mmCIF file of C-alpha atoms and ligand atoms in Angstrom:
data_model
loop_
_atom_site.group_PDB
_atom_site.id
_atom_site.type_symbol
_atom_site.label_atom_id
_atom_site.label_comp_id
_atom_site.label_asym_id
_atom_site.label_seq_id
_atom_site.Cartn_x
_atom_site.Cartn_y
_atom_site.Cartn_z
ATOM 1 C CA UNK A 790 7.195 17.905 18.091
ATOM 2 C CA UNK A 791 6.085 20.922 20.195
ATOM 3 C CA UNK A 792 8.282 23.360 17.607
ATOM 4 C CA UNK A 793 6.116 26.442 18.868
ATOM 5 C CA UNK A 794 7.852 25.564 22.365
ATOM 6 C CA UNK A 795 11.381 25.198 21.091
ATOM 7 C CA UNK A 796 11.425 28.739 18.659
ATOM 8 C CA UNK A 797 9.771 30.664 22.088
ATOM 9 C CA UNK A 798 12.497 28.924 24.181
ATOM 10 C CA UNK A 799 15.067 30.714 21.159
ATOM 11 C CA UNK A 800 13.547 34.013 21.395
ATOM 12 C CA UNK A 801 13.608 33.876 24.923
ATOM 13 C CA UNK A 802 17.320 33.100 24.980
ATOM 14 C CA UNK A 803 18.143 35.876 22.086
ATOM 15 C CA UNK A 804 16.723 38.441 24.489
ATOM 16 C CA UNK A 805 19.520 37.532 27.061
ATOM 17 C CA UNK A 806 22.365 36.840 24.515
ATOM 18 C CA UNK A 807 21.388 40.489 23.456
ATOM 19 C CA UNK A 808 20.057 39.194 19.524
ATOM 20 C CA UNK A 809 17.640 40.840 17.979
ATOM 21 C CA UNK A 810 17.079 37.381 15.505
ATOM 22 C CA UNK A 811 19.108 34.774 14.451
ATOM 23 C CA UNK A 812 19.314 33.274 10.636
ATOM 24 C CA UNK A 813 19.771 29.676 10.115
ATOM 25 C CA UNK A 814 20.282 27.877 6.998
ATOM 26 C CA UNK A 815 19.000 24.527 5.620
ATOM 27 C CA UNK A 816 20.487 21.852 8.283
ATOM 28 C CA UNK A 817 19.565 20.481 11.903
ATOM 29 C CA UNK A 818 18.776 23.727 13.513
ATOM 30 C CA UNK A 819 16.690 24.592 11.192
ATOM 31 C CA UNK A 820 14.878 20.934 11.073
ATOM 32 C CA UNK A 821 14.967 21.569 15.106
ATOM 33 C CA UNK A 822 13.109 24.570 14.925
ATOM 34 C CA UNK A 823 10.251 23.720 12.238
ATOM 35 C CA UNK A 824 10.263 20.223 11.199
ATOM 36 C CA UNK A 825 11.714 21.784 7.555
ATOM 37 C CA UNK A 826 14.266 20.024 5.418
ATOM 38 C CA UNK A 827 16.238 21.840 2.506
ATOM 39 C CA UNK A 828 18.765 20.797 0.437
ATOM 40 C CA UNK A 829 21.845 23.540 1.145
ATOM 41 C CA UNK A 830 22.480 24.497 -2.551
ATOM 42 C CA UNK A 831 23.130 27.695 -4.637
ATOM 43 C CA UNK A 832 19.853 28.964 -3.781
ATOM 44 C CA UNK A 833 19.564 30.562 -0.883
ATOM 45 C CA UNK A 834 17.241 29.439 1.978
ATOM 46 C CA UNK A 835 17.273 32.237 4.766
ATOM 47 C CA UNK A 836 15.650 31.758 7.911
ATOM 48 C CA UNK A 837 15.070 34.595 10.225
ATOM 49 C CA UNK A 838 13.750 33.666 13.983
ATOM 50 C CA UNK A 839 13.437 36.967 15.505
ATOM 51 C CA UNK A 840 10.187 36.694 17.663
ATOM 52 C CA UNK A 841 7.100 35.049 17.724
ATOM 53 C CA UNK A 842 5.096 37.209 15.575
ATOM 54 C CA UNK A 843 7.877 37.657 12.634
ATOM 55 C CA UNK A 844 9.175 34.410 11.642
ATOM 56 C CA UNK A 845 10.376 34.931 7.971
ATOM 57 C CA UNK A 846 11.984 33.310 5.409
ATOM 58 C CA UNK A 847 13.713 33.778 1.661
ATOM 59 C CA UNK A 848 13.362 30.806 -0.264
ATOM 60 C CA UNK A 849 13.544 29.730 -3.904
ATOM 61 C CA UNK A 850 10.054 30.185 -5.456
ATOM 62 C CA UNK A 851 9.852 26.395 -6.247
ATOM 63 C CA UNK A 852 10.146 25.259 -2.383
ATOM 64 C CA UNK A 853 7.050 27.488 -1.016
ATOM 65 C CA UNK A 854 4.740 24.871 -1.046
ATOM 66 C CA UNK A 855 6.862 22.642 1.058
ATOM 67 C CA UNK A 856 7.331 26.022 3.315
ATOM 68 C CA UNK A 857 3.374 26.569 3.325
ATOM 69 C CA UNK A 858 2.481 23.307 4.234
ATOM 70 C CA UNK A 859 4.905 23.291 7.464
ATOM 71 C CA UNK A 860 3.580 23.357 10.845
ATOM 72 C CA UNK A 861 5.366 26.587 11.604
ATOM 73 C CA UNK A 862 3.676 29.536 9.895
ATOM 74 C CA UNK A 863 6.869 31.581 8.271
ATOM 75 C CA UNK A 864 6.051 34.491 6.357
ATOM 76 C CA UNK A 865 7.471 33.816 3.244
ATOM 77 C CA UNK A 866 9.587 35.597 0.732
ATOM 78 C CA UNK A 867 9.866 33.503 -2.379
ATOM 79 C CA UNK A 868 12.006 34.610 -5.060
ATOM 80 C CA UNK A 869 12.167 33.569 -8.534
ATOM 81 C CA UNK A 870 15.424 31.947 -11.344
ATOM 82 C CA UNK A 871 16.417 35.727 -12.516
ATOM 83 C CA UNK A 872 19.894 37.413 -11.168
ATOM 84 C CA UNK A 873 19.560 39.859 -8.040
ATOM 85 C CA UNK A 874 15.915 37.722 -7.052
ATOM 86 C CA UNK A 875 17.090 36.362 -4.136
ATOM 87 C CA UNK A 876 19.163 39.312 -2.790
ATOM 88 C CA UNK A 877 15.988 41.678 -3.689
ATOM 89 C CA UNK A 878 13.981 39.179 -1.465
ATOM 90 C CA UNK A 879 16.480 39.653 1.506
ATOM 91 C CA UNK A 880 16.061 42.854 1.463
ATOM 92 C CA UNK A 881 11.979 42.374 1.842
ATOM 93 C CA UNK A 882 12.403 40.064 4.149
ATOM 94 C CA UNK A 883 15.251 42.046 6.727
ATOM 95 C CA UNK A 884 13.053 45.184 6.092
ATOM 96 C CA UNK A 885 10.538 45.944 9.748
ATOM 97 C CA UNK A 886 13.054 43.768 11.624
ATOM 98 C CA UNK A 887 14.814 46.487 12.741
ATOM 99 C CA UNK A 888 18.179 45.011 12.784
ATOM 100 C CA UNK A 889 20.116 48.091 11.838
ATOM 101 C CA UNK A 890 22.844 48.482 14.286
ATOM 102 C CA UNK A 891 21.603 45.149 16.177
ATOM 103 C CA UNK A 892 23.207 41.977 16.812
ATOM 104 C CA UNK A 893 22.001 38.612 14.594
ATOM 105 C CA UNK A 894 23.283 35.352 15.779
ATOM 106 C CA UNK A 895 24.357 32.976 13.239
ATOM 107 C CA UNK A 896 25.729 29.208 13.277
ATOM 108 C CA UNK A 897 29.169 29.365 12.239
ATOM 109 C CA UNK A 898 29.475 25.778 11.600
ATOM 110 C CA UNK A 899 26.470 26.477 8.640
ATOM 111 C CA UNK A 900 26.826 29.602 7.378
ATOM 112 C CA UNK A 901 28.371 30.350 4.218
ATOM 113 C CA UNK A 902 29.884 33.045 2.862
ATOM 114 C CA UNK A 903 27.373 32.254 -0.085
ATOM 115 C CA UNK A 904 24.563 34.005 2.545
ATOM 116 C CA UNK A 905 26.126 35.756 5.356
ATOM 117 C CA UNK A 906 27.958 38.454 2.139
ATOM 118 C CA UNK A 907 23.943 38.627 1.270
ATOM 119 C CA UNK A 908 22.615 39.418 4.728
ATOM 120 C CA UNK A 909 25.953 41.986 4.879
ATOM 121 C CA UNK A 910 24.474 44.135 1.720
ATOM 122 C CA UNK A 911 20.510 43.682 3.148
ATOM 123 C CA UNK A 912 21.462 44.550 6.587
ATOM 124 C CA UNK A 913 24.910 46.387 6.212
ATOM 125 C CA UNK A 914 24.874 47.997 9.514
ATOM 126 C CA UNK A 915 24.190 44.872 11.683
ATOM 127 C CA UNK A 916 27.021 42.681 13.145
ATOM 128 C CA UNK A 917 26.522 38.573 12.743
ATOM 129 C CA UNK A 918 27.683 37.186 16.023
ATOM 130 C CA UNK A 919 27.856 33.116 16.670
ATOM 131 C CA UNK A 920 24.743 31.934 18.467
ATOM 132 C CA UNK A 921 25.415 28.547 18.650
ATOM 133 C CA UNK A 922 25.165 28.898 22.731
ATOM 134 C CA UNK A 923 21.299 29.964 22.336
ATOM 135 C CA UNK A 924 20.438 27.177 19.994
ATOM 136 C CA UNK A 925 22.335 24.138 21.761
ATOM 137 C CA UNK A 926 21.423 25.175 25.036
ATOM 138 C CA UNK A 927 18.079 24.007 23.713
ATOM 139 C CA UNK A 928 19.035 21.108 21.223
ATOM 140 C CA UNK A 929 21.002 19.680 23.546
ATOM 141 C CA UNK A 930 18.401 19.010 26.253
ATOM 142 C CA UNK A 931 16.543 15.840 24.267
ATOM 143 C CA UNK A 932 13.017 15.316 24.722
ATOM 144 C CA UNK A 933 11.316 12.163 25.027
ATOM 145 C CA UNK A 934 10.154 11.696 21.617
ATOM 146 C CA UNK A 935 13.482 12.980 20.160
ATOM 147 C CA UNK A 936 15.179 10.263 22.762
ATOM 148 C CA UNK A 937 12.524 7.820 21.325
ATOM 149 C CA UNK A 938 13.775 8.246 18.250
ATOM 150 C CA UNK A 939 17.511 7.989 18.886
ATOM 151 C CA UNK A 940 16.327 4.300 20.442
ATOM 152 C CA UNK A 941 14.650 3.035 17.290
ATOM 153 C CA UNK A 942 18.297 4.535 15.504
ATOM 154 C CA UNK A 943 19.852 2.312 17.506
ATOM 155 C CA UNK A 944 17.624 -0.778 17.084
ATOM 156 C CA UNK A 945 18.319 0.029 13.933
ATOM 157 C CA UNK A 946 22.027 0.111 13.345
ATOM 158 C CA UNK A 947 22.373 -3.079 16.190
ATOM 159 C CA UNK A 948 19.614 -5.080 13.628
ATOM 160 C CA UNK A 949 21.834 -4.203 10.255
ATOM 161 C CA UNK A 950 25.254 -5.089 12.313
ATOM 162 C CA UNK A 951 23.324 -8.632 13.141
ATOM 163 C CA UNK A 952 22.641 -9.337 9.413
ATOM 164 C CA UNK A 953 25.793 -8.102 8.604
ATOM 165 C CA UNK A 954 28.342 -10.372 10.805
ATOM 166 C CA UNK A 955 27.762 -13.617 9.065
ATOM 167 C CA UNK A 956 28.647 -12.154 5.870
ATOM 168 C CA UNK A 957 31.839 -11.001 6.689
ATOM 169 C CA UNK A 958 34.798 -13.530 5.488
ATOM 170 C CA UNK A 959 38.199 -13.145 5.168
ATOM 171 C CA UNK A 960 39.614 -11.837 1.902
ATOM 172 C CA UNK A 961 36.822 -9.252 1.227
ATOM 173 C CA UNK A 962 37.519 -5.969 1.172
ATOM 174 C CA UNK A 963 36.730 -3.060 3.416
ATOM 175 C CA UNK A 964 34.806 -1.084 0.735
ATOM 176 C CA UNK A 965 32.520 -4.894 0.008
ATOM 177 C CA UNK A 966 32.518 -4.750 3.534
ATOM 178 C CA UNK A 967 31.233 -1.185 4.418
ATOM 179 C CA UNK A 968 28.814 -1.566 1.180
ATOM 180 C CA UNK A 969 26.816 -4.275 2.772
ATOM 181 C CA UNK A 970 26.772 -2.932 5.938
ATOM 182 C CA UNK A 971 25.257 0.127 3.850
ATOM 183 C CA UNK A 972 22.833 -2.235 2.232
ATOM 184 C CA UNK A 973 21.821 -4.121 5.777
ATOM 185 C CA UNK A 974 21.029 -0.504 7.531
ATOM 186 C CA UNK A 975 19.007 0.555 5.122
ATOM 187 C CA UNK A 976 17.125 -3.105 5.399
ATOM 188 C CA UNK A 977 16.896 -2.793 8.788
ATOM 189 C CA UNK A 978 15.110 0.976 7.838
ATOM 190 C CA UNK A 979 17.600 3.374 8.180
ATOM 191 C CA UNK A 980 16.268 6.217 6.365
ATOM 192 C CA UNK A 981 19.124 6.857 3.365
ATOM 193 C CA UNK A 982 20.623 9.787 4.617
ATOM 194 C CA UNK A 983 22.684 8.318 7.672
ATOM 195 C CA UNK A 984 24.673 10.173 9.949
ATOM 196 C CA UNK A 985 28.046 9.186 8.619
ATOM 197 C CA UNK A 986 28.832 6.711 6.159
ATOM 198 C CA UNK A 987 30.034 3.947 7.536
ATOM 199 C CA UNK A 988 34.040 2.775 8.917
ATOM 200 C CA UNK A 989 35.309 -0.388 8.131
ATOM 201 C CA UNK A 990 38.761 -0.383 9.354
ATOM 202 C CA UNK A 991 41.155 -3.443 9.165
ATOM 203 C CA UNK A 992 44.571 -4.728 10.270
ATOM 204 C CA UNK A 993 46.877 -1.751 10.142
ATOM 205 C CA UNK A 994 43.957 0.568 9.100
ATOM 206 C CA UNK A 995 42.437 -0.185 12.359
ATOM 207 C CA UNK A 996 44.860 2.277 14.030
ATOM 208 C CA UNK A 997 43.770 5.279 12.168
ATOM 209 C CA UNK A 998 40.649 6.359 14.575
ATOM 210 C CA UNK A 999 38.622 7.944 11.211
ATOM 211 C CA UNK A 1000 39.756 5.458 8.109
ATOM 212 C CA UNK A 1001 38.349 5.626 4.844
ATOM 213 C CA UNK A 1002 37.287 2.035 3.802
ATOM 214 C CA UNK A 1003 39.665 0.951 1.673
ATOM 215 C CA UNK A 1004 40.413 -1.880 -0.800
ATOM 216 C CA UNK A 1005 42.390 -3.322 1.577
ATOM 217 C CA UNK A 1006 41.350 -7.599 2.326
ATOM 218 C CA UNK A 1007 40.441 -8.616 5.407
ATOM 219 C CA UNK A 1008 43.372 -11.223 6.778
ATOM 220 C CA UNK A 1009 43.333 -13.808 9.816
ATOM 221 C CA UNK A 1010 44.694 -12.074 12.787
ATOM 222 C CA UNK A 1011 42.755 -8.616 12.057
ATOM 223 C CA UNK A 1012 41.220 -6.122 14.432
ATOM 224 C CA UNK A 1013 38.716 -5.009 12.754
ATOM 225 C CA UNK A 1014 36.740 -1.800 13.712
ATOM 226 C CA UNK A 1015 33.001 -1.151 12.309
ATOM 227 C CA UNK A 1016 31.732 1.913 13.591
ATOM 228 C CA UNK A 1017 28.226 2.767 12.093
ATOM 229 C CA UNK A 1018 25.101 4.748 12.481
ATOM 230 C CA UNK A 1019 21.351 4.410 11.594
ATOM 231 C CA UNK A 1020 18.879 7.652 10.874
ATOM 232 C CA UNK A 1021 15.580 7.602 12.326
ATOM 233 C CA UNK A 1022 13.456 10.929 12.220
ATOM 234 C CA UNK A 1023 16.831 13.143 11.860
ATOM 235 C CA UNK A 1024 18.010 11.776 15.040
ATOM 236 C CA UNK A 1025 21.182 9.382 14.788
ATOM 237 C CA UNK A 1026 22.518 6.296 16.197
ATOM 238 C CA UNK A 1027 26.609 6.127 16.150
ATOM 239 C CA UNK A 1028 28.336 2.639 17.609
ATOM 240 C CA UNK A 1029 31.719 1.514 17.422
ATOM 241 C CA UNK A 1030 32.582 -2.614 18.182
ATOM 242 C CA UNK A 1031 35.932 -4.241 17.208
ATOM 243 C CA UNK A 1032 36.168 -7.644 16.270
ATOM 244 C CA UNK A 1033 39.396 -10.084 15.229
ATOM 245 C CA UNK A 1034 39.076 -12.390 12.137
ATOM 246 C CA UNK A 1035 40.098 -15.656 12.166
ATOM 247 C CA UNK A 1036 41.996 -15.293 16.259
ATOM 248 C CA UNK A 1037 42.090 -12.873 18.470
ATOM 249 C CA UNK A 1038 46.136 -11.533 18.829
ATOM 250 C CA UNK A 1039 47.476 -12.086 21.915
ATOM 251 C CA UNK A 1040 48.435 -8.167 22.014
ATOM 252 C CA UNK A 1041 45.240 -6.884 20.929
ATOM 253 C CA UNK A 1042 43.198 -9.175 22.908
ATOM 254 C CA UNK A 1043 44.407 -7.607 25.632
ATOM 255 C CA UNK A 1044 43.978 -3.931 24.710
ATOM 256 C CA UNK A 1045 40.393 -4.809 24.004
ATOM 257 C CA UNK A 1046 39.752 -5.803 27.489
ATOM 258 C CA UNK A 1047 41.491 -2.527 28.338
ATOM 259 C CA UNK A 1048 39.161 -0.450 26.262
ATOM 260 C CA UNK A 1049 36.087 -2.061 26.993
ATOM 261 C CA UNK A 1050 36.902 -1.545 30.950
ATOM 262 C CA UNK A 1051 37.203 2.039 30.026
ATOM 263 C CA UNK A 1052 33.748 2.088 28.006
ATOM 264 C CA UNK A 1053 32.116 0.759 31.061
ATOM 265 C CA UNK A 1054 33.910 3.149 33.730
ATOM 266 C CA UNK A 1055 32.895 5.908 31.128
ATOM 267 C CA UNK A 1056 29.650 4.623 31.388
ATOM 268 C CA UNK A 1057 29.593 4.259 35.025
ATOM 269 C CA UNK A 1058 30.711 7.756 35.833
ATOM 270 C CA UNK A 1059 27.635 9.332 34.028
ATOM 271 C CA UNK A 1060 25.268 11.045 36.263
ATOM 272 C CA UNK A 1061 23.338 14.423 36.583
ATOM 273 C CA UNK A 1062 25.785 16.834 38.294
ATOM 274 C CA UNK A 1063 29.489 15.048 36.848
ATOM 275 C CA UNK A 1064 31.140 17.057 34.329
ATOM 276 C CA UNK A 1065 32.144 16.192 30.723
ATOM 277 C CA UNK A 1066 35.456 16.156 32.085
ATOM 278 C CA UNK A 1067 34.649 13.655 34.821
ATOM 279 C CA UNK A 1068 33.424 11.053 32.104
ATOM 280 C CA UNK A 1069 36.276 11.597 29.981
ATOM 281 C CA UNK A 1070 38.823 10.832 32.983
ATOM 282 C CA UNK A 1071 36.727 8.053 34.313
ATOM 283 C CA UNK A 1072 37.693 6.342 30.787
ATOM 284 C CA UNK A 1073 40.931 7.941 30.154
ATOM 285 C CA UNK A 1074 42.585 6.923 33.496
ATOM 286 C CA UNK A 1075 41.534 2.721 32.923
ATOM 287 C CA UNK A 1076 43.675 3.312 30.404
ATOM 288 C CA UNK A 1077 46.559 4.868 31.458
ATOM 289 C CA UNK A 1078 46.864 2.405 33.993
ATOM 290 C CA UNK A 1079 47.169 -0.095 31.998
ATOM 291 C CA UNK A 1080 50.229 1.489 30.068
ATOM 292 C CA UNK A 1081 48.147 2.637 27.326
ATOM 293 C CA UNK A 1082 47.642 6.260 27.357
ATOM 294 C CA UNK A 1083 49.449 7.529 24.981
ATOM 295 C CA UNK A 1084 47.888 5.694 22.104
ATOM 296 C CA UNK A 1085 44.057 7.070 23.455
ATOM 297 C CA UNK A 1086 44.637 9.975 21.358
ATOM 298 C CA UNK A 1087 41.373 12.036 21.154
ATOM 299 C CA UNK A 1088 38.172 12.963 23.624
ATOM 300 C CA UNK A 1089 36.450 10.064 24.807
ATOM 301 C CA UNK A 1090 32.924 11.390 23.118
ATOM 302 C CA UNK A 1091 30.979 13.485 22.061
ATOM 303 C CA UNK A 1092 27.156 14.426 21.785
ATOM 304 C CA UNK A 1093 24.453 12.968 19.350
ATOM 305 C CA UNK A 1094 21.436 13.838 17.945
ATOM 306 C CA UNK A 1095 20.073 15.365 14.487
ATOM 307 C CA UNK A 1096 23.940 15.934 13.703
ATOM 308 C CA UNK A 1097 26.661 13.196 14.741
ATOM 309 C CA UNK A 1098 28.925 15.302 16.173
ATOM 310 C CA UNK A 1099 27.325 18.021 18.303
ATOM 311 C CA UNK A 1100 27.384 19.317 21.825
ATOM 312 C CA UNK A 1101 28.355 18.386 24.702
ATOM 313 C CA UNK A 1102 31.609 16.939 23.751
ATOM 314 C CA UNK A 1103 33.114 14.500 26.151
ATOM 315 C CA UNK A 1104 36.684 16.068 26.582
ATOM 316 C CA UNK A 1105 39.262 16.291 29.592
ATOM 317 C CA UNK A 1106 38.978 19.844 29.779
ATOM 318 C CA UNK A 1107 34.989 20.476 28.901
ATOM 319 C CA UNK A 1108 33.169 21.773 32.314
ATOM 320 C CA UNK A 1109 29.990 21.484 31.147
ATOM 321 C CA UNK A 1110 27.586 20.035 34.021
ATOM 322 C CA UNK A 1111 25.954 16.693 32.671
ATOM 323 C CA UNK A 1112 21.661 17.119 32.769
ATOM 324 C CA UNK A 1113 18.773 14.806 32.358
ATOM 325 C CA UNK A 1114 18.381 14.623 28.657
ATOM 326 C CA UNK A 1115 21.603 14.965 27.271
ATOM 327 C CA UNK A 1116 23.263 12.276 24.697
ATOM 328 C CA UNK A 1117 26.644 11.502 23.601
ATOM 329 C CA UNK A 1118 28.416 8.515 22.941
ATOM 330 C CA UNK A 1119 30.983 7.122 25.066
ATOM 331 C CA UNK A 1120 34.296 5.886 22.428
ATOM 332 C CA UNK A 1121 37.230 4.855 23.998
ATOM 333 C CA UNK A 1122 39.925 3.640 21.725
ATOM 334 C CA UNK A 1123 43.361 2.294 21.743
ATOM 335 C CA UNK A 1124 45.379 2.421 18.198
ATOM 336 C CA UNK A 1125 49.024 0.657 17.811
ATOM 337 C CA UNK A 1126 50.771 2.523 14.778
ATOM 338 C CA UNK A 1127 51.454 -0.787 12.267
ATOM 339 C CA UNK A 1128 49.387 -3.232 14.778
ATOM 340 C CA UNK A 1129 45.518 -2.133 14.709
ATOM 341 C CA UNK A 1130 43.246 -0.898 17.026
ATOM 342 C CA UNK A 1131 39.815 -1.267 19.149
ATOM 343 C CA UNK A 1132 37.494 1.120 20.004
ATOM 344 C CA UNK A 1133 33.907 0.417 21.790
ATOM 345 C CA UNK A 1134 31.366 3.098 21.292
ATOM 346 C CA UNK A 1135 28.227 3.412 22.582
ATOM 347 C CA UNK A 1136 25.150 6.155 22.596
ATOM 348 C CA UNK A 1137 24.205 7.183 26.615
ATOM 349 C CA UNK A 1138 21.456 8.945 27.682
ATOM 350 C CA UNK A 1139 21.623 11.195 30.728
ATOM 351 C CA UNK A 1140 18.977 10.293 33.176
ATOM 352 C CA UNK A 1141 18.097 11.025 37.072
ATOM 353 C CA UNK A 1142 19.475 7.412 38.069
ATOM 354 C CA UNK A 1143 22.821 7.671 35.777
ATOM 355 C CA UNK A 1144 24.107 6.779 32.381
ATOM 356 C CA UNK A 1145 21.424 4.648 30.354
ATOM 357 C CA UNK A 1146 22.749 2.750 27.108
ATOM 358 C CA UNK A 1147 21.049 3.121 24.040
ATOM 359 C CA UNK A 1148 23.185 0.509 22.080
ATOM 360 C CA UNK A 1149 23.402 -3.063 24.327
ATOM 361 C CA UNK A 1150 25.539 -4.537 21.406
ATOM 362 C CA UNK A 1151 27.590 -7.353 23.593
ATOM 363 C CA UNK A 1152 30.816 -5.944 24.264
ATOM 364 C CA UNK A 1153 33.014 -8.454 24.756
ATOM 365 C CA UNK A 1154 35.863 -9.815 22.363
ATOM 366 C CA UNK A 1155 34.027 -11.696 19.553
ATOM 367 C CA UNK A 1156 36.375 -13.551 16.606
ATOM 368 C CA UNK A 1157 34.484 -13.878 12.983
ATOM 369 C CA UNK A 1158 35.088 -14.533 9.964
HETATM 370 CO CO1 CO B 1083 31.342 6.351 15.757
HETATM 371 CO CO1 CO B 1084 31.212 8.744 17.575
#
């Protein structure tokens, strides 16, 4: 990873957004940026990106080596267990920045009060501004090695699904259920922290879009939805397929022929050029032809990457022009309060010729069990 490239593609951008440096805590951006991994815990790690020449950072004394040894040369402001350390090191660190009366961009979707009340004392007259614009405008354009490694996520999750299928009989429970899945995807080499933990959503449950896995048994006449994700590198895999147990409901059947039409005009309308909104319609309307659209109750996707929900997000009203190199999934769903549900998800690269499937899963009604 080129992460010289992608912090002088920030800097560049904090010029125009009018930020004099941005701070980024332990988490994807900050992975993004220099191949670093924290845990985000009651010490403090404090990034500061401001240009080239003054990349800085406050971190607990016991994590410099793991900074040192990065391919990103931070200058680093370790601080040690006693009260006020970490604070004192702030202020070291903020101090030549000259962000008195400036503008730092943070991500408000990762900063805590924990840190952002700490920058406030070392840097009282500055004003913290969201910057998320600046840093997806960047993560959201995937390179090929990042792409590369969404693949192999998805090889991944497809391989643990496979070894996972003939296992499943009826009268187990969701939480057996989503346990081996667990087990298989880590098999398969899913590095252990996945994007999400896995869904395993039956019979009734099946019409709640985000269930829990219960303790609820798996009964003849199910939909059941599995909708689970492998990690490779950081970068996540995230698929969706419904199955019945036992039969396939005449109702249900039908709605899954429904929803996988609208996966595949989602799919189809993916291009360089469309809008998110285009996508999202392209699905939404095979729906509501069918008589369905009321129960199609959220976006139809959303993007994908080191975090499993991140921009773009595939929504009716999003305008944001689709380019070579994004990734989102593609998740219709239909859920029938009492019934069940389906809901076919798949992981689609943008590229100069159109949509391109990461996750070839067969699509098609499949009865198990
Ligand atoms: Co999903
Ligand atoms: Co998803």
């Amino acid at each position: 990873m080129n992460y010289q490239q992608r912090i002088d593609g920030l800097i560049t951008r904090l010029t125009d957004n009018r930020l004099s440096a941005v701070a980024l805590l332990p988490g994807p951006s900050l992975f993004y940026f220099s191949g670093l991994s924290f845990h985000l815990m009651e010490r403090p790690v404090i990034a500061l990106l401001s240009d080239a020449a003054k990349l800085r950072m406050v971190l607990p004394d016991l994590e410099r080596v793991k900074a040192e040894t990065a391919t990103v040369n931070f200058e680093l402001f370790p601080y040690g267990e006693q009260e006020g350390a970490a604070l004192e090191a702030l202020r070291q660190a903020t101090a030549g920045l000259a962000l008195e009366g400036a503008q730092v961009g943070i991500e408000p979707l990762r900063m805590r009060y924990h840190e952002l009340n700490m920058l406030q004392i070392a840097v009282p007259r500055a004003t913290f501004v969201p910057s998320e614009g600046a840093i997806s405008a960047l993560r959201v354009l995937k390179e090929k090695s990042e792409i590369a490694a969404m693949r192999r996520a998805a090889e991944i999750a497809e391989a643990a699904l496979e070894a996972t299928l003939p296992l499943i009989k009826v009268g187990m429970t969701e939480l057996e259920l989503a346990s081996e899945l667990t087990i298989q995807l880590l098999r398969a080499g899913s590095e252990p922290k996945m994007p999400f933990s896995p869904i395993v959503a039956s019979g009734p449950n099946a019409a709640l879009p985000h269930a829990v896995p219960s303790d609820r048994a798996l009964a003849v006449g199910d939909s059941l939805i599995l909708d689970w994700g492998a990690a490779h590198q950081g970068y996540g895999s995230d698929i969706t397929r419904t199955f019945f147990l036992g039969e396939s409901p005449d109702e249900l059947s039908k709605v899954h022929e429904i929803v996988r039409r609208a996966n595949a005009a989602g799919r189809a309308a993916v291009r360089p050029g469309a809008t998110c909104g285009d996508v999202d319609l392209a699905a939404r309307s095979e729906i509501g032809a069918a008589g369905y659209g009321e129960y199609f109750m959220h976006r139809t996707g959303h993007g994908l990457g080191l975090e499993a929900h991140e921009p773009p997000f595939i929504r009716e009203d999003e305008e944001t022009v689709l380019e070579t190199g994004m990734t989102f999934t593609i998740e219709p769903g239909v859920y029938l309060p009492g019934k069940g549900g389906v809901r076919v998800e798949d992981d689609i690269v943008v590229t100069k010729d159109g949509g391109m499937s990461l996750t070839n899963l067969p699509r098609g009604t499949r009865v198990i069990g």
